[in-house]
Amino acid sequence: MDIAALNSTEFLRKNVLKWVSLCFGCLALVFAGFNLTVNNLSVLGYFEVVFSLYCFCIYFRLGKHPVQVWQSVVMCAFISFIVVFGAYIAAPSNGVFVWAFVLPTLYYLLLGKNYGFIFSIVLLSLQSIVLINKSSLAPFTSLNLCLNILFAYIVIWAISHTFESSRSQFSKRLKKLAMLDPLTGAGNRLAMNHYFSVELRERAQLYLFLVDLDFFKQINDKYGHDVGDKVLIEVATLLKVTFAKGYVFRIGGEEFALISSFNSEHAALAVAEKVRAALENKYINVDNYKINLTASIGVANYKPQQSLNELLKAADKQLYKAKDLGRNSVYYPAVKSDKTALI
């Protein structure tokens, strides 16, 4: 699974908005010509021309740029205005009000559950006011028309709301499952890539700690892999508590990556030492065994335009230096003073 798959909702809404824009752009031009030349509804026709231009602009823009919330909001508001205004100025026999049945589904697809609900109830209210205040609903029977519109709209609204609620819940659950290490509950490598590439907008003063448990293979050999797995679970829990303001990822068998921003190099190294000391002082009770372990930590500071792989390689380089110098230590190159920080 790649990062794009984690943003399925965004890609869904972009595709829906793009092709709805093309469809509505073409249809609006057709209806504009019809209303300007046949129905004598010139004001509505001009609105439809403007709406068509907006739709085509969004269609071409989405070919090169990511979708933005305001684009969907304006799309929904604009088409809603045209439907309500058209129902207000045109005779019921023109059938403009029929388009209201399409809109709840569009709202939920483009805006999600919360905004979809708000737009749907506002449209129902405005459309009801317009139809109730019509002097005549001919050739329809007033009561029959109102009841059919109301019930049909509510059914479509309910289906749209239920579908979007279920889709949103399953999307969140799948995203969570995809980004968690199944053993420890820490983030996995995919989660780290997602955090670095998508969620992390400001990377100034970002530090990555690469934590490797010393001689962990000996624990597996001595106590068995079941015990080793339980030790990893305890270690992950300890890292989450000790590194509460950052992100914890398991990226290898006994290797963890910790990412956070710090105000200074000194603050970053202090937290790295805190993590190292917490592991050293922790005695893990598993299956009547009392296990103590240590860790070597390599620290790397993010450089402008640096990729995640480059940052990981820098931290890995410092990690191996910490191991070469005796393990159970924190290693970081103090570039400013051309010295090495070994804690």
mmCIF file with all atom_site columns, C-alpha atoms in Angstrom, residues 1 5-6 168-182 185-188 190-191 194 240:
data_model
loop_
_atom_site.group_PDB
_atom_site.id
_atom_site.type_symbol
_atom_site.label_atom_id
_atom_site.label_alt_id
_atom_site.label_comp_id
_atom_site.label_asym_id
_atom_site.label_entity_id
_atom_site.label_seq_id
_atom_site.pdbx_PDB_ins_code
_atom_site.Cartn_x
_atom_site.Cartn_y
_atom_site.Cartn_z
_atom_site.occupancy
_atom_site.B_iso_or_equiv
_atom_site.pdbx_formal_charge
_atom_site.auth_seq_id
_atom_site.auth_comp_id
_atom_site.auth_asym_id
_atom_site.auth_atom_id
_atom_site.pdbx_PDB_model_num
ATOM 1  C CA . MET A 1 1   ? 0.000   0.000  0.000  1.00 0.00 ? 1   MET A CA 1
ATOM 2  C CA . ALA A 1 5   ? -4.047  4.894  -0.848 1.00 0.00 ? 5   ALA A CA 1
ATOM 3  C CA . LEU A 1 6   ? -4.225  6.399  2.645  1.00 0.00 ? 6   LEU A CA 1
ATOM 4  C CA . SER A 1 168 ? -16.034 7.384  6.429  1.00 0.00 ? 168 SER A CA 1
ATOM 5  C CA . GLN A 1 169 ? -15.894 4.968  9.361  1.00 0.00 ? 169 GLN A CA 1
ATOM 6  C CA . PHE A 1 170 ? -14.462 2.126  7.300  1.00 0.00 ? 170 PHE A CA 1
ATOM 7  C CA . SER A 1 171 ? -11.957 4.469  5.668  1.00 0.00 ? 171 SER A CA 1
ATOM 8  C CA . LYS A 1 172 ? -10.678 5.606  9.069  1.00 0.00 ? 172 LYS A CA 1
ATOM 9  C CA . ARG A 1 173 ? -10.492 2.042  10.362 1.00 0.00 ? 173 ARG A CA 1
ATOM 10 C CA . LEU A 1 174 ? -8.600  0.797  7.306  1.00 0.00 ? 174 LEU A CA 1
ATOM 11 C CA . LYS A 1 175 ? -6.230  3.748  7.470  1.00 0.00 ? 175 LYS A CA 1
ATOM 12 C CA . LYS A 1 176 ? -5.549  3.074  11.135 1.00 0.00 ? 176 LYS A CA 1
ATOM 13 C CA . LEU A 1 177 ? -4.934  -0.631 10.517 1.00 0.00 ? 177 LEU A CA 1
ATOM 14 C CA . ALA A 1 178 ? -2.661  0.087  7.566  1.00 0.00 ? 178 ALA A CA 1
ATOM 15 C CA . MET A 1 179 ? -0.519  2.490  9.584  1.00 0.00 ? 179 MET A CA 1
ATOM 16 C CA . LEU A 1 180 ? -0.057  0.424  12.755 1.00 0.00 ? 180 LEU A CA 1
ATOM 17 C CA . ASP A 1 181 ? 2.556   -2.194 13.482 1.00 0.00 ? 181 ASP A CA 1
ATOM 18 C CA . PRO A 1 182 ? 0.376   -5.239 14.298 1.00 0.00 ? 182 PRO A CA 1
ATOM 19 C CA . GLY A 1 185 ? 0.722   -0.854 18.107 1.00 0.00 ? 185 GLY A CA 1
ATOM 20 C CA . ALA A 1 186 ? 3.366   1.727  17.173 1.00 0.00 ? 186 ALA A CA 1
ATOM 21 C CA . GLY A 1 187 ? 3.297   3.363  13.775 1.00 0.00 ? 187 GLY A CA 1
ATOM 22 C CA . ASN A 1 188 ? 4.858   1.382  10.940 1.00 0.00 ? 188 ASN A CA 1
ATOM 23 C CA . LEU A 1 190 ? 4.083   3.466  5.978  1.00 0.00 ? 190 LEU A CA 1
ATOM 24 C CA . ALA A 1 191 ? 2.803   5.645  8.817  1.00 0.00 ? 191 ALA A CA 1
ATOM 25 C CA . HIS A 1 194 ? 2.674   9.400  5.585  1.00 0.00 ? 194 HIS A CA 1
ATOM 26 C CA . LYS A 1 240 ? 5.273   6.176  23.671 1.00 0.00 ? 240 LYS A CA 1
#
